[in-house]
Amino acid sequence: MPDKPRSYKAAGVDVDAGYAVVEKIKKHAASTHVPGALGNLGSFACFFQPDLKNFKEPVLVASNDGVGTKVKLAVALDKHDTVGIDLVAMSVNDLICSGAVPLFFLDYIAVHKVKPEQVEQIVAGIAEGCRQSGCALIGGETAEMNDLYQPGDYDLAGFAVGIVDKANILNVERVKVGDVVIGLPSSGLHSNGYSLARKVLGEADYAEMLTPTKIYVQEILGYLKSGVEIHSIANITGGSFYEKLARAIPTKVNAVLDPQGWQPPPLFKKIQEVGQIEPKEMYSAFNMGIGMCLIVPPSEASKIQGRVIGKITEGNKTVLIEGIG
């Protein structure tokens, strides 16, 4: 009969490695400091004091997400900083759809075995994503679970909180027949559709597929602060156009997209051809080169650095893609 473990480390959990991680990541968290981030004043929680003087009716907005099977690529290439950027992007890009300014971010990293250098890479990417979006990385958690995850595996979850004045919340009811859909280009696959993309392409295109998700926060905040009239925004992630753009329109209209309005990057064409994937499935699983859709009055279209890719018509809350369905 095997000897029973007589310590936490013998059971597979190295608390000393966890302590080493904390020391390594302090500098990365510090690099994201913004006014209001008070640091870790207590032992078990993090603190943020928002400046509310410019808000009449401040509303906190929260979002959480992960990176999905994109982490499999990071493990295969032993490159872990870009998925940290993805982790932040997935949450703050959702926050900005409501018009909220991101305030702070927390991460959760679950691993088979804590490798301080690997976790530091991940957190360095998270810090970069926070800097890009203007929010503070105020805390997080790393959990070692060697009996739950396979050797080399890990998973990520992120949590973002933002703020917006109640009167400025972007509401789908603002959308009107005659509005246009502006597409902002993506940086690639972002963080969705990877289970399918990996099966189609294999490891040959892993490096390209590891390109981090574009963070749109500062761009869209710039439009809002300059007075551009934006009625609604859709973050094109899982479910792509058919599901995510449908969330951004009210019940009595349709969003009709013209796929001739933009040219998807070559990677999408390669996935479709190699995998022999039907067009509608492509527009359901992938962003096809459009990371964010802004619905605006036609008069505002020229003020936004994007392409007009569709229009709002009378309907029943359906997304239609011309020539595809």
CSV table of C-alpha atoms in Angstrom, one decimal, residues 66-287:
chain,number,residue,atom,x,y,z
A,66,GLY,CA,-12.6,33.4,-20.0
A,67,VAL,CA,-10.3,32.7,-23.0
A,68,GLY,CA,-11.6,29.2,-23.8
A,69,THR,CA,-9.6,26.6,-25.7
A,70,LYS,CA,-7.2,29.3,-27.0
A,71,VAL,CA,-5.1,28.5,-23.9
A,72,LYS,CA,-4.3,25.2,-25.6
A,73,LEU,CA,-2.4,27.1,-28.2
A,74,ALA,CA,-0.5,29.1,-25.5
A,75,VAL,CA,0.5,25.8,-23.9
A,76,ALA,CA,1.5,24.3,-27.2
A,77,LEU,CA,3.7,27.3,-28.0
A,78,ASP,CA,4.8,27.9,-24.4
A,79,LYS,CA,3.8,31.6,-24.9
A,80,HIS,CA,1.4,32.8,-22.2
A,81,ASP,CA,1.3,36.6,-22.2
A,82,THR,CA,-1.1,37.1,-25.2
A,83,VAL,CA,-3.9,35.1,-23.6
A,84,GLY,CA,-3.6,37.5,-20.6
A,85,ILE,CA,-4.5,40.3,-22.9
A,86,ASP,CA,-7.4,38.2,-24.3
A,87,LEU,CA,-8.7,37.7,-20.8
A,88,VAL,CA,-9.0,41.4,-20.1
A,89,ALA,CA,-10.4,42.1,-23.6
A,90,MET,CA,-13.2,39.6,-23.3
A,91,SER,CA,-14.6,41.4,-20.3
A,92,VAL,CA,-13.8,45.1,-21.0
A,93,ASN,CA,-15.1,44.8,-24.5
A,94,ASP,CA,-18.4,43.7,-23.1
A,95,LEU,CA,-18.4,46.6,-20.6
A,96,ILE,CA,-17.9,49.2,-23.3
A,97,CYS,CA,-21.0,47.9,-25.1
A,98,SER,CA,-23.0,49.6,-22.4
A,99,GLY,CA,-20.9,52.8,-22.5
A,100,ALA,CA,-19.2,52.0,-19.2
A,101,VAL,CA,-15.7,53.1,-18.3
A,102,PRO,CA,-13.7,50.1,-16.9
A,103,LEU,CA,-12.5,50.7,-13.4
A,104,PHE,CA,-10.8,47.5,-12.2
A,105,PHE,CA,-10.1,43.9,-13.1
A,106,LEU,CA,-9.5,40.7,-11.2
A,107,ASP,CA,-8.2,37.4,-12.5
A,108,TYR,CA,-8.5,33.7,-11.6
A,109,ILE,CA,-5.8,31.3,-12.8
A,110,ALA,CA,-6.4,27.6,-12.3
A,111,VAL,CA,-3.4,25.4,-13.1
A,112,HIS,CA,-2.2,21.7,-12.9
A,113,LYS,CA,1.0,22.9,-11.3
A,114,VAL,CA,2.1,26.4,-10.4
A,115,LYS,CA,5.1,27.4,-12.5
A,116,PRO,CA,6.0,30.9,-11.3
A,117,GLU,CA,7.5,32.0,-14.6
A,118,GLN,CA,4.5,30.8,-16.6
A,119,VAL,CA,2.0,32.5,-14.3
A,120,GLU,CA,4.1,35.7,-14.4
A,121,GLN,CA,3.8,35.7,-18.2
A,122,ILE,CA,0.0,35.4,-18.0
A,123,VAL,CA,-0.2,38.2,-15.5
A,124,ALA,CA,2.1,40.4,-17.5
A,125,GLY,CA,-0.4,40.0,-20.4
A,126,ILE,CA,-3.3,40.8,-18.1
A,127,ALA,CA,-1.5,43.9,-16.9
A,128,GLU,CA,-1.0,45.0,-20.5
A,129,GLY,CA,-4.7,44.5,-21.3
A,130,CYS,CA,-5.5,46.6,-18.2
A,131,ARG,CA,-3.2,49.4,-19.3
A,132,GLN,CA,-4.7,49.3,-22.8
A,133,SER,CA,-8.2,49.7,-21.3
A,134,GLY,CA,-7.3,52.1,-18.6
A,135,CYS,CA,-8.3,50.0,-15.6
A,136,ALA,CA,-6.4,48.7,-12.6
A,137,LEU,CA,-5.5,45.1,-11.9
A,138,ILE,CA,-6.4,45.1,-8.2
A,139,GLY,CA,-6.3,41.4,-7.3
A,140,GLY,CA,-6.7,37.8,-8.4
A,141,GLU,CA,-6.2,34.2,-7.4
A,142,THR,CA,-4.0,31.3,-8.5
A,143,ALA,CA,-5.2,27.8,-7.7
A,144,GLU,CA,-3.2,24.7,-8.1
A,145,MET,CA,-5.3,21.6,-8.7
A,146,ASN,CA,-3.2,18.7,-10.1
A,147,ASP,CA,-6.0,16.2,-9.8
A,148,LEU,CA,-8.4,18.3,-11.8
A,149,TYR,CA,-6.2,19.6,-14.7
A,150,GLN,CA,-3.9,17.5,-16.9
A,151,PRO,CA,-0.1,18.2,-16.7
A,152,GLY,CA,0.6,21.5,-18.5
A,153,ASP,CA,-3.0,22.6,-18.6
A,154,TYR,CA,-4.5,25.7,-17.1
A,155,ASP,CA,-7.6,27.8,-17.4
A,156,LEU,CA,-8.3,31.5,-17.0
A,157,ALA,CA,-11.3,33.6,-15.8
A,158,GLY,CA,-11.5,37.4,-15.6
A,159,PHE,CA,-13.8,39.8,-13.9
A,160,ALA,CA,-14.2,43.5,-14.7
A,161,VAL,CA,-16.2,46.3,-13.1
A,162,GLY,CA,-16.9,49.6,-14.8
A,163,ILE,CA,-19.1,52.7,-14.3
A,164,VAL,CA,-21.5,54.7,-16.4
A,165,ASP,CA,-24.1,57.5,-15.7
A,166,LYS,CA,-27.5,56.0,-15.8
A,167,ALA,CA,-28.7,58.4,-18.5
A,168,ASN,CA,-25.8,57.4,-20.7
A,169,ILE,CA,-26.3,53.7,-20.7
A,170,LEU,CA,-26.5,52.5,-24.3
A,171,ASN,CA,-29.9,50.9,-24.6
A,172,VAL,CA,-31.1,48.8,-27.6
A,173,GLU,CA,-34.4,50.7,-27.6
A,174,ARG,CA,-32.4,53.6,-29.1
A,175,VAL,CA,-32.0,51.7,-32.3
A,176,LYS,CA,-34.2,52.9,-35.2
A,177,VAL,CA,-35.1,51.7,-38.7
A,178,GLY,CA,-32.7,53.4,-41.0
A,179,ASP,CA,-29.7,53.2,-38.7
A,180,VAL,CA,-26.5,51.8,-40.1
A,181,VAL,CA,-24.2,49.1,-38.7
A,182,ILE,CA,-20.5,50.1,-38.5
A,183,GLY,CA,-18.0,47.3,-38.3
A,184,LEU,CA,-14.7,47.8,-36.4
A,185,PRO,CA,-12.0,45.4,-37.6
A,186,SER,CA,-10.8,42.6,-35.5
A,187,SER,CA,-7.2,41.6,-34.9
A,188,GLY,CA,-8.0,38.0,-35.9
A,189,LEU,CA,-10.0,35.2,-34.4
A,190,HIS,CA,-10.0,37.0,-31.0
A,191,SER,CA,-11.0,34.3,-28.5
A,192,ASN,CA,-13.9,32.5,-30.1
A,193,GLY,CA,-14.3,29.5,-32.4
A,194,TYR,CA,-11.0,27.9,-31.4
A,195,SER,CA,-12.4,24.4,-30.8
A,196,LEU,CA,-13.3,24.4,-34.5
A,197,ALA,CA,-10.3,26.3,-35.8
A,198,ARG,CA,-7.8,24.0,-34.0
A,199,LYS,CA,-9.5,20.9,-35.4
A,200,VAL,CA,-9.4,22.3,-38.9
A,201,LEU,CA,-5.9,23.8,-39.1
A,202,GLY,CA,-4.0,21.8,-36.5
A,203,GLU,CA,-0.7,23.2,-35.1
A,204,ALA,CA,0.5,24.8,-38.3
A,205,ASP,CA,-1.2,28.1,-37.8
A,206,TYR,CA,-1.0,28.3,-34.0
A,207,ALA,CA,1.3,31.3,-34.0
A,208,GLU,CA,-1.1,33.4,-36.1
A,209,MET,CA,-4.1,32.2,-34.1
A,210,LEU,CA,-2.4,33.4,-30.8
A,211,THR,CA,-2.8,37.0,-31.9
A,212,PRO,CA,-4.5,38.7,-28.9
A,213,THR,CA,-8.0,40.1,-29.0
A,214,LYS,CA,-8.2,43.8,-29.8
A,215,ILE,CA,-9.4,46.0,-27.0
A,216,TYR,CA,-11.8,48.7,-28.2
A,217,VAL,CA,-12.3,50.6,-25.0
A,218,GLN,CA,-10.3,53.8,-25.7
A,219,GLU,CA,-11.5,54.0,-29.3
A,220,ILE,CA,-15.2,53.8,-28.3
A,221,LEU,CA,-14.8,56.0,-25.3
A,222,GLY,CA,-13.2,58.6,-27.6
A,223,TYR,CA,-16.3,58.5,-29.8
A,224,LEU,CA,-18.7,58.8,-26.9
A,225,LYS,CA,-16.7,61.7,-25.3
A,226,SER,CA,-16.6,63.6,-28.5
A,227,GLY,CA,-20.4,63.4,-28.8
A,228,VAL,CA,-20.8,60.8,-31.5
A,229,GLU,CA,-24.4,59.5,-31.3
A,230,ILE,CA,-24.1,55.7,-30.8
A,231,HIS,CA,-27.4,53.8,-30.3
A,232,SER,CA,-26.1,50.4,-29.6
A,233,ILE,CA,-22.9,48.2,-29.6
A,234,ALA,CA,-22.4,44.5,-30.1
A,235,ASN,CA,-19.2,42.7,-29.1
A,236,ILE,CA,-18.8,40.0,-31.8
A,237,THR,CA,-17.7,37.0,-29.7
A,238,GLY,CA,-19.3,33.5,-29.2
A,239,GLY,CA,-22.3,33.1,-31.5
A,240,SER,CA,-20.9,35.8,-33.7
A,241,PHE,CA,-23.2,38.0,-35.7
A,242,TYR,CA,-26.4,35.9,-35.4
A,243,GLU,CA,-26.4,35.8,-31.6
A,244,LYS,CA,-24.4,38.8,-30.5
A,245,LEU,CA,-25.7,41.4,-33.0
A,246,ALA,CA,-29.3,40.2,-32.2
A,247,ARG,CA,-28.7,41.2,-28.6
A,248,ALA,CA,-28.0,44.8,-29.7
A,249,ILE,CA,-31.3,45.5,-31.5
A,250,PRO,CA,-34.9,45.8,-30.2
A,251,THR,CA,-37.7,43.4,-31.0
A,252,LYS,CA,-39.3,45.1,-34.0
A,253,VAL,CA,-36.2,45.5,-36.2
A,254,ASN,CA,-33.7,43.4,-38.1
A,255,ALA,CA,-30.0,43.9,-38.7
A,256,VAL,CA,-29.2,43.2,-42.4
A,257,LEU,CA,-25.5,42.8,-43.1
A,258,ASP,CA,-23.8,43.0,-46.5
A,259,PRO,CA,-20.8,40.6,-46.5
A,260,GLN,CA,-19.4,42.5,-49.5
A,261,GLY,CA,-19.0,45.5,-47.2
A,262,TRP,CA,-15.7,44.1,-45.9
A,263,GLN,CA,-13.0,41.6,-46.7
A,264,PRO,CA,-12.3,39.0,-44.0
A,265,PRO,CA,-8.6,38.4,-43.4
A,266,PRO,CA,-7.0,35.3,-45.2
A,267,LEU,CA,-7.1,33.2,-42.1
A,268,PHE,CA,-10.9,33.0,-42.1
A,269,LYS,CA,-10.9,31.9,-45.8
A,270,LYS,CA,-8.3,29.3,-45.0
A,271,ILE,CA,-10.4,27.8,-42.2
A,272,GLN,CA,-13.5,27.7,-44.4
A,273,GLU,CA,-11.7,26.1,-47.3
A,274,VAL,CA,-9.7,23.5,-45.4
A,275,GLY,CA,-12.6,22.6,-43.1
A,276,GLN,CA,-15.2,22.8,-46.0
A,277,ILE,CA,-17.4,24.9,-43.7
A,278,GLU,CA,-20.7,26.3,-44.9
A,279,PRO,CA,-20.8,30.1,-45.0
A,280,LYS,CA,-23.5,30.4,-42.5
A,281,GLU,CA,-21.5,28.3,-40.0
A,282,MET,CA,-18.5,30.6,-40.5
A,283,TYR,CA,-20.6,33.7,-39.7
A,284,SER,CA,-22.0,31.8,-36.6
A,285,ALA,CA,-18.7,30.6,-35.2
A,286,PHE,CA,-16.2,33.4,-36.2
A,287,ASN,CA,-16.1,37.2,-36.2
